[in-house]
């Protein structure tokens, strides 16, 4: 099974900050990497698919890149509604999620 | 509008079998490429993929749970059912179903989740 390692596990930041979350796969997953945002008590919401494609309706302050084993999610200017937990997911060989990054207000 | 909704018991006893139903609308599971997966999330923990059923009735399971899981569909009723045998307190989690438009595509639409507690 493919393992996904996400870092950091938690992150404190302020409104307006730029933040980056990384995700590493245990083997190449080409570009089959997706990012989700989860607000407490809610289902995950798809943000980014196939490494760098913004899902419809997602603000352009979200961006992502990477290929092979290393991927990043960047939020260019944090807004209050962005404080949530973010998960990466590989869909190259069935599915595996990262352990999540909890983004908290500093 | 695509929607999915999970239903099932909120409480099960250890060793019992859990049966969850995913009712969906706005798409046809008979469409080539379409898939429905089950994912769970223990309180405060990460997401864990459990099982997937495809438009052609192919089924896939988590390596660690495959002996306990069965997934099935009723295309005419727009239902996907997951059973998990021999429930244990560590299986306490919120269980989600979600749609994928092909096996390698992300889960673009999720249900709201159903919370299952395993306890005597």
PDB file of C-alpha atoms in Angstrom:
ATOM      1  CA  UNK A   1       0.000   0.000   0.000  1.00  0.00           C
ATOM      2  CA  UNK A   2       1.126   3.553  -0.679  1.00  0.00           C
ATOM      3  CA  UNK A   3       1.797   5.637   2.420  1.00  0.00           C
ATOM      4  CA  UNK A   4       1.216   9.382   2.526  1.00  0.00           C
ATOM      5  CA  UNK A   5       3.188  11.575   4.923  1.00  0.00           C
ATOM      6  CA  UNK A   6       1.871  15.078   5.482  1.00  0.00           C
ATOM      7  CA  UNK A   7       3.643  17.896   7.279  1.00  0.00           C
ATOM      8  CA  UNK A   8       3.337  19.753   9.463  1.00  0.00           C
ATOM      9  CA  UNK A   9       0.649  18.075  11.537  1.00  0.00           C
ATOM     10  CA  UNK A  10      -0.379  21.468  12.893  1.00  0.00           C
ATOM     11  CA  UNK A  11       0.341  25.034  11.966  1.00  0.00           C
ATOM     12  CA  UNK A  12      -0.432  28.369  13.610  1.00  0.00           C
ATOM     13  CA  UNK A  13      -0.769  31.368  11.343  1.00  0.00           C
ATOM     14  CA  UNK A  14      -2.436  34.757  11.101  1.00  0.00           C
ATOM     15  CA  UNK A  15      -4.965  36.171   8.685  1.00  0.00           C
ATOM     16  CA  UNK A  16      -3.076  37.356   5.625  1.00  0.00           C
ATOM     17  CA  UNK A  17      -0.195  34.924   6.039  1.00  0.00           C
ATOM     18  CA  UNK A  18       1.059  32.649   3.301  1.00  0.00           C
ATOM     19  CA  UNK A  19       1.236  28.998   4.338  1.00  0.00           C
ATOM     20  CA  UNK A  20       2.478  25.834   2.699  1.00  0.00           C
ATOM     21  CA  UNK A  21       1.637  22.237   3.536  1.00  0.00           C
ATOM     22  CA  UNK A  22       3.601  19.340   2.127  1.00  0.00           C
ATOM     23  CA  UNK A  23       2.675  15.774   1.307  1.00  0.00           C
ATOM     24  CA  UNK A  24       5.075  12.973   0.403  1.00  0.00           C
ATOM     25  CA  UNK A  25       4.162   9.613  -1.097  1.00  0.00           C
ATOM     26  CA  UNK A  26       6.076   6.418  -0.374  1.00  0.00           C
ATOM     27  CA  UNK A  27       6.359   5.786  -4.129  1.00  0.00           C
ATOM     28  CA  UNK A  28       5.640   7.726  -7.274  1.00  0.00           C
ATOM     29  CA  UNK A  29       1.976   8.576  -7.699  1.00  0.00           C
ATOM     30  CA  UNK A  30       2.631  10.643 -10.843  1.00  0.00           C
ATOM     31  CA  UNK A  31       0.110  13.473 -10.448  1.00  0.00           C
ATOM     32  CA  UNK A  32      -2.695  11.558  -8.716  1.00  0.00           C
ATOM     33  CA  UNK A  33      -2.715  13.736  -5.627  1.00  0.00           C
ATOM     34  CA  UNK A  34      -5.761  15.534  -4.262  1.00  0.00           C
ATOM     35  CA  UNK A  35      -6.261  18.012  -1.432  1.00  0.00           C
ATOM     36  CA  UNK A  36      -9.310  18.347   0.818  1.00  0.00           C
ATOM     37  CA  UNK A  37     -10.360  20.893   3.420  1.00  0.00           C
ATOM     38  CA  UNK A  38     -12.353  19.803   6.459  1.00  0.00           C
ATOM     39  CA  UNK A  39     -14.112  22.126   8.843  1.00  0.00           C
ATOM     40  CA  UNK A  40     -14.934  20.549  12.233  1.00  0.00           C
ATOM     41  CA  UNK A  41     -18.168  18.601  12.143  1.00  0.00           C
ATOM     42  CA  UNK A  42     -18.367  18.713   8.352  1.00  0.00           C
ATOM     43  CA  UNK A  43     -17.482  16.365   5.522  1.00  0.00           C
ATOM     44  CA  UNK A  44     -14.229  16.972   3.635  1.00  0.00           C
ATOM     45  CA  UNK A  45     -14.440  19.311   0.662  1.00  0.00           C
ATOM     46  CA  UNK A  46     -12.364  18.830  -2.479  1.00  0.00           C
ATOM     47  CA  UNK A  47      -9.996  21.752  -3.111  1.00  0.00           C
ATOM     48  CA  UNK A  48      -7.390  20.562  -5.592  1.00  0.00           C
ATOM     49  CA  UNK A  49      -7.314  17.512  -7.888  1.00  0.00           C
ATOM     50  CA  UNK A  50      -4.541  15.855  -9.874  1.00  0.00           C
ATOM     51  CA  UNK A  51      -1.856  17.814  -8.074  1.00  0.00           C
ATOM     52  CA  UNK A  52      -2.569  21.313  -9.294  1.00  0.00           C
ATOM     53  CA  UNK A  53      -6.118  21.711 -10.590  1.00  0.00           C
ATOM     54  CA  UNK A  54      -8.428  23.988  -8.632  1.00  0.00           C
ATOM     55  CA  UNK A  55     -11.873  22.537  -8.062  1.00  0.00           C
ATOM     56  CA  UNK A  56     -14.713  24.723  -9.301  1.00  0.00           C
ATOM     57  CA  UNK A  57     -15.693  27.366  -6.790  1.00  0.00           C
ATOM     58  CA  UNK A  58     -12.468  27.202  -4.772  1.00  0.00           C
ATOM     59  CA  UNK A  59     -10.821  30.608  -4.290  1.00  0.00           C
ATOM     60  CA  UNK A  60      -7.686  31.327  -6.300  1.00  0.00           C
ATOM     61  CA  UNK A  61      -5.635  31.947  -3.137  1.00  0.00           C
ATOM     62  CA  UNK A  62      -5.369  28.141  -3.024  1.00  0.00           C
ATOM     63  CA  UNK A  63      -2.738  26.608  -5.254  1.00  0.00           C
ATOM     64  CA  UNK A  64      -0.819  23.369  -5.387  1.00  0.00           C
ATOM     65  CA  UNK A  65       2.014  21.738  -7.224  1.00  0.00           C
ATOM     66  CA  UNK A  66       4.161  18.651  -7.377  1.00  0.00           C
ATOM     67  CA  UNK A  67       4.623  15.353  -9.121  1.00  0.00           C
ATOM     68  CA  UNK A  68       6.076  11.958  -8.418  1.00  0.00           C
ATOM     69  CA  UNK A  69       6.402  11.767  -4.645  1.00  0.00           C
ATOM     70  CA  UNK A  70       6.470  15.370  -3.405  1.00  0.00           C
ATOM     71  CA  UNK A  71       3.545  17.767  -3.388  1.00  0.00           C
ATOM     72  CA  UNK A  72       2.626  21.095  -1.809  1.00  0.00           C
ATOM     73  CA  UNK A  73      -0.520  23.053  -1.057  1.00  0.00           C
ATOM     74  CA  UNK A  74      -0.177  26.810  -0.655  1.00  0.00           C
ATOM     75  CA  UNK A  75      -2.664  29.335   0.635  1.00  0.00           C
ATOM     76  CA  UNK A  76      -1.425  32.729  -0.475  1.00  0.00           C
ATOM     77  CA  UNK A  77      -3.267  34.992   1.970  1.00  0.00           C
ATOM     78  CA  UNK A  78      -5.118  33.273   4.776  1.00  0.00           C
ATOM     79  CA  UNK A  79      -8.717  34.222   5.334  1.00  0.00           C
ATOM     80  CA  UNK A  80     -10.687  33.479   8.521  1.00  0.00           C
ATOM     81  CA  UNK A  81     -12.650  30.722   6.781  1.00  0.00           C
ATOM     82  CA  UNK A  82      -9.426  28.897   5.841  1.00  0.00           C
ATOM     83  CA  UNK A  83      -8.698  27.787   9.398  1.00  0.00           C
ATOM     84  CA  UNK A  84      -9.491  24.106   9.086  1.00  0.00           C
ATOM     85  CA  UNK A  85      -7.799  20.741   8.658  1.00  0.00           C
ATOM     86  CA  UNK A  86      -6.290  19.825   5.301  1.00  0.00           C
ATOM     87  CA  UNK A  87      -5.760  16.305   3.990  1.00  0.00           C
ATOM     88  CA  UNK A  88      -3.865  15.060   0.981  1.00  0.00           C
ATOM     89  CA  UNK A  89      -4.991  11.876  -0.786  1.00  0.00           C
ATOM     90  CA  UNK A  90      -3.395   9.680  -3.411  1.00  0.00           C
ATOM     91  CA  UNK A  91      -5.697   8.133  -6.014  1.00  0.00           C
ATOM     92  CA  UNK A  92      -3.004   6.402  -8.070  1.00  0.00           C
ATOM     93  CA  UNK A  93      -3.475   2.999  -6.477  1.00  0.00           C
ATOM     94  CA  UNK A  94      -6.783   2.827  -4.650  1.00  0.00           C
ATOM     95  CA  UNK A  95      -6.648   5.554  -2.016  1.00  0.00           C
ATOM     96  CA  UNK A  96      -4.627   6.698   0.965  1.00  0.00           C
ATOM     97  CA  UNK A  97      -4.997   9.903   2.948  1.00  0.00           C
ATOM     98  CA  UNK A  98      -2.333  11.850   4.760  1.00  0.00           C
ATOM     99  CA  UNK A  99      -2.704  12.279   8.500  1.00  0.00           C
ATOM    100  CA  UNK A 100      -3.901  15.865   8.138  1.00  0.00           C
ATOM    101  CA  UNK A 101      -2.652  19.364   8.901  1.00  0.00           C
ATOM    102  CA  UNK A 102      -4.639  21.414  11.386  1.00  0.00           C
ATOM    103  CA  UNK A 103      -4.362  25.093  10.543  1.00  0.00           C
ATOM    104  CA  UNK A 104      -5.042  27.236  13.589  1.00  0.00           C
ATOM    105  CA  UNK A 105      -5.261  30.948  14.208  1.00  0.00           C
ATOM    106  CA  UNK A 106      -2.185  32.414  15.865  1.00  0.00           C
TER     107      UNK A 106
ATOM    108  CA  UNK B   1     -27.556  18.422  -8.038  1.00  0.00           C
ATOM    109  CA  UNK B   2     -25.489  15.501  -6.820  1.00  0.00           C
ATOM    110  CA  UNK B   3     -26.107  14.404  -3.246  1.00  0.00           C
ATOM    111  CA  UNK B   4     -25.213  11.425  -1.104  1.00  0.00           C
ATOM    112  CA  UNK B   5     -26.597  10.559   2.302  1.00  0.00           C
ATOM    113  CA  UNK B   6     -25.455   7.895   4.723  1.00  0.00           C
ATOM    114  CA  UNK B   7     -27.773   6.076   7.075  1.00  0.00           C
ATOM    115  CA  UNK B   8     -27.388   3.366   9.645  1.00  0.00           C
ATOM    116  CA  UNK B   9     -27.379   2.669  13.363  1.00  0.00           C
ATOM    117  CA  UNK B  10     -25.762   5.197  15.659  1.00  0.00           C
ATOM    118  CA  UNK B  11     -24.823   2.521  18.184  1.00  0.00           C
ATOM    119  CA  UNK B  12     -23.704  -1.066  17.720  1.00  0.00           C
ATOM    120  CA  UNK B  13     -22.408  -3.587  20.212  1.00  0.00           C
ATOM    121  CA  UNK B  14     -19.004  -5.250  19.974  1.00  0.00           C
ATOM    122  CA  UNK B  15     -18.998  -8.326  17.709  1.00  0.00           C
ATOM    123  CA  UNK B  16     -22.124  -7.164  15.885  1.00  0.00           C
ATOM    124  CA  UNK B  17     -22.291  -6.501  12.143  1.00  0.00           C
ATOM    125  CA  UNK B  18     -22.701  -2.912  10.981  1.00  0.00           C
ATOM    126  CA  UNK B  19     -24.785  -2.190   7.899  1.00  0.00           C
ATOM    127  CA  UNK B  20     -24.609   1.275   6.363  1.00  0.00           C
ATOM    128  CA  UNK B  21     -26.554   2.574   3.391  1.00  0.00           C
ATOM    129  CA  UNK B  22     -25.544   5.341   1.023  1.00  0.00           C
ATOM    130  CA  UNK B  23     -28.498   6.837  -0.842  1.00  0.00           C
ATOM    131  CA  UNK B  24     -27.532   9.046  -3.731  1.00  0.00           C
ATOM    132  CA  UNK B  25     -29.130  11.212  -6.388  1.00  0.00           C
ATOM    133  CA  UNK B  26     -28.065  13.338  -9.314  1.00  0.00           C
ATOM    134  CA  UNK B  27     -25.908  10.720 -11.003  1.00  0.00           C
ATOM    135  CA  UNK B  28     -26.139   7.153 -12.209  1.00  0.00           C
ATOM    136  CA  UNK B  29     -23.785   4.509 -10.857  1.00  0.00           C
ATOM    137  CA  UNK B  30     -24.320   2.695 -14.154  1.00  0.00           C
ATOM    138  CA  UNK B  31     -22.389   5.444 -15.980  1.00  0.00           C
ATOM    139  CA  UNK B  32     -19.025   4.194 -17.204  1.00  0.00           C
ATOM    140  CA  UNK B  33     -16.293   5.150 -14.774  1.00  0.00           C
ATOM    141  CA  UNK B  34     -18.535   6.095 -11.883  1.00  0.00           C
ATOM    142  CA  UNK B  35     -17.590   4.844  -8.409  1.00  0.00           C
ATOM    143  CA  UNK B  36     -18.797   5.149  -4.840  1.00  0.00           C
ATOM    144  CA  UNK B  37     -16.432   4.739  -1.901  1.00  0.00           C
ATOM    145  CA  UNK B  38     -16.804   4.485   1.848  1.00  0.00           C
ATOM    146  CA  UNK B  39     -14.394   6.383   4.091  1.00  0.00           C
ATOM    147  CA  UNK B  40     -14.323   6.640   7.868  1.00  0.00           C
ATOM    148  CA  UNK B  41     -12.840   9.028  10.404  1.00  0.00           C
ATOM    149  CA  UNK B  42     -12.405   8.173  14.089  1.00  0.00           C
ATOM    150  CA  UNK B  43     -12.885  11.159  16.402  1.00  0.00           C
ATOM    151  CA  UNK B  44      -9.982  13.578  16.027  1.00  0.00           C
ATOM    152  CA  UNK B  45      -8.141  11.318  13.605  1.00  0.00           C
ATOM    153  CA  UNK B  46      -7.388  11.011   9.913  1.00  0.00           C
ATOM    154  CA  UNK B  47      -9.562   9.781   7.086  1.00  0.00           C
ATOM    155  CA  UNK B  48      -9.362   6.091   6.194  1.00  0.00           C
ATOM    156  CA  UNK B  49     -10.613   4.712   2.898  1.00  0.00           C
ATOM    157  CA  UNK B  50     -12.574   1.475   3.324  1.00  0.00           C
ATOM    158  CA  UNK B  51     -14.100   0.214   0.093  1.00  0.00           C
ATOM    159  CA  UNK B  52     -15.152   1.122  -3.439  1.00  0.00           C
ATOM    160  CA  UNK B  53     -17.726  -0.210  -5.860  1.00  0.00           C
ATOM    161  CA  UNK B  54     -17.582   0.615  -9.550  1.00  0.00           C
ATOM    162  CA  UNK B  55     -20.107   1.091 -12.330  1.00  0.00           C
ATOM    163  CA  UNK B  56     -19.310  -2.421 -13.600  1.00  0.00           C
ATOM    164  CA  UNK B  57     -19.762  -3.972 -10.125  1.00  0.00           C
ATOM    165  CA  UNK B  58     -16.035  -4.372  -9.488  1.00  0.00           C
ATOM    166  CA  UNK B  59     -15.294  -4.099  -5.776  1.00  0.00           C
ATOM    167  CA  UNK B  60     -12.138  -3.029  -3.937  1.00  0.00           C
ATOM    168  CA  UNK B  61     -11.324  -3.111  -0.231  1.00  0.00           C
ATOM    169  CA  UNK B  62      -8.840  -1.710   2.235  1.00  0.00           C
ATOM    170  CA  UNK B  63      -6.049  -4.233   2.717  1.00  0.00           C
ATOM    171  CA  UNK B  64      -6.303  -4.044   6.492  1.00  0.00           C
ATOM    172  CA  UNK B  65     -10.093  -4.479   6.630  1.00  0.00           C
ATOM    173  CA  UNK B  66     -10.911  -6.599   3.606  1.00  0.00           C
ATOM    174  CA  UNK B  67     -11.853  -9.685   5.586  1.00  0.00           C
ATOM    175  CA  UNK B  68     -14.570  -7.739   7.421  1.00  0.00           C
ATOM    176  CA  UNK B  69     -16.054  -5.626   4.624  1.00  0.00           C
ATOM    177  CA  UNK B  70     -18.620  -6.222   1.924  1.00  0.00           C
ATOM    178  CA  UNK B  71     -19.815  -3.545  -0.473  1.00  0.00           C
ATOM    179  CA  UNK B  72     -22.767  -3.874  -2.815  1.00  0.00           C
ATOM    180  CA  UNK B  73     -25.040  -1.697  -4.911  1.00  0.00           C
ATOM    181  CA  UNK B  74     -28.601  -1.500  -6.102  1.00  0.00           C
ATOM    182  CA  UNK B  75     -28.355   0.613  -9.211  1.00  0.00           C
ATOM    183  CA  UNK B  76     -32.107   0.790  -9.727  1.00  0.00           C
ATOM    184  CA  UNK B  77     -32.601   2.233  -6.231  1.00  0.00           C
ATOM    185  CA  UNK B  78     -29.467   4.412  -6.211  1.00  0.00           C
ATOM    186  CA  UNK B  79     -28.099   2.697  -3.130  1.00  0.00           C
ATOM    187  CA  UNK B  80     -24.689   1.465  -2.036  1.00  0.00           C
ATOM    188  CA  UNK B  81     -24.483  -0.724   1.062  1.00  0.00           C
ATOM    189  CA  UNK B  82     -21.462  -1.443   3.233  1.00  0.00           C
ATOM    190  CA  UNK B  83     -21.367  -4.167   5.844  1.00  0.00           C
ATOM    191  CA  UNK B  84     -18.605  -4.492   8.414  1.00  0.00           C
ATOM    192  CA  UNK B  85     -18.504  -7.574  10.589  1.00  0.00           C
ATOM    193  CA  UNK B  86     -17.189  -8.134  14.088  1.00  0.00           C
ATOM    194  CA  UNK B  87     -17.388  -4.514  15.186  1.00  0.00           C
ATOM    195  CA  UNK B  88     -15.006  -3.307  17.894  1.00  0.00           C
ATOM    196  CA  UNK B  89     -14.805  -0.070  19.898  1.00  0.00           C
ATOM    197  CA  UNK B  90     -11.867   1.009  17.699  1.00  0.00           C
ATOM    198  CA  UNK B  91     -14.339   1.110  14.797  1.00  0.00           C
ATOM    199  CA  UNK B  92     -16.112   4.054  16.424  1.00  0.00           C
ATOM    200  CA  UNK B  93     -16.026   6.738  13.740  1.00  0.00           C
ATOM    201  CA  UNK B  94     -17.956   8.921  11.368  1.00  0.00           C
ATOM    202  CA  UNK B  95     -18.573   6.967   8.175  1.00  0.00           C
ATOM    203  CA  UNK B  96     -18.831   8.801   4.872  1.00  0.00           C
ATOM    204  CA  UNK B  97     -19.750   7.748   1.366  1.00  0.00           C
ATOM    205  CA  UNK B  98     -18.400   9.728  -1.554  1.00  0.00           C
ATOM    206  CA  UNK B  99     -18.520   9.767  -5.331  1.00  0.00           C
ATOM    207  CA  UNK B 100     -15.649   9.427  -7.730  1.00  0.00           C
ATOM    208  CA  UNK B 101     -16.161   9.966 -11.449  1.00  0.00           C
ATOM    209  CA  UNK B 102     -13.469   7.469 -12.281  1.00  0.00           C
ATOM    210  CA  UNK B 103     -11.241   5.174 -10.211  1.00  0.00           C
ATOM    211  CA  UNK B 104      -8.322   7.629 -10.238  1.00  0.00           C
ATOM    212  CA  UNK B 105     -10.345  10.795  -9.790  1.00  0.00           C
ATOM    213  CA  UNK B 106     -10.899  12.421  -6.414  1.00  0.00           C
ATOM    214  CA  UNK B 107     -14.012  12.200  -4.301  1.00  0.00           C
ATOM    215  CA  UNK B 108     -15.782  15.260  -5.588  1.00  0.00           C
ATOM    216  CA  UNK B 109     -19.025  14.929  -3.631  1.00  0.00           C
ATOM    217  CA  UNK B 110     -19.335  13.566  -0.090  1.00  0.00           C
ATOM    218  CA  UNK B 111     -22.251  12.686   2.110  1.00  0.00           C
ATOM    219  CA  UNK B 112     -22.663  14.447   5.438  1.00  0.00           C
ATOM    220  CA  UNK B 113     -21.450  11.375   7.330  1.00  0.00           C
ATOM    221  CA  UNK B 114     -23.051   9.144   9.922  1.00  0.00           C
ATOM    222  CA  UNK B 115     -21.564   8.705  13.366  1.00  0.00           C
ATOM    223  CA  UNK B 116     -21.267   5.138  14.624  1.00  0.00           C
ATOM    224  CA  UNK B 117     -20.331   4.284  18.191  1.00  0.00           C
ATOM    225  CA  UNK B 118     -19.330   0.766  19.174  1.00  0.00           C
ATOM    226  CA  UNK B 119     -20.042   0.133  22.825  1.00  0.00           C
ATOM    227  CA  UNK B 120     -21.760  -2.264  25.170  1.00  0.00           C
TER     228      UNK B 120
END
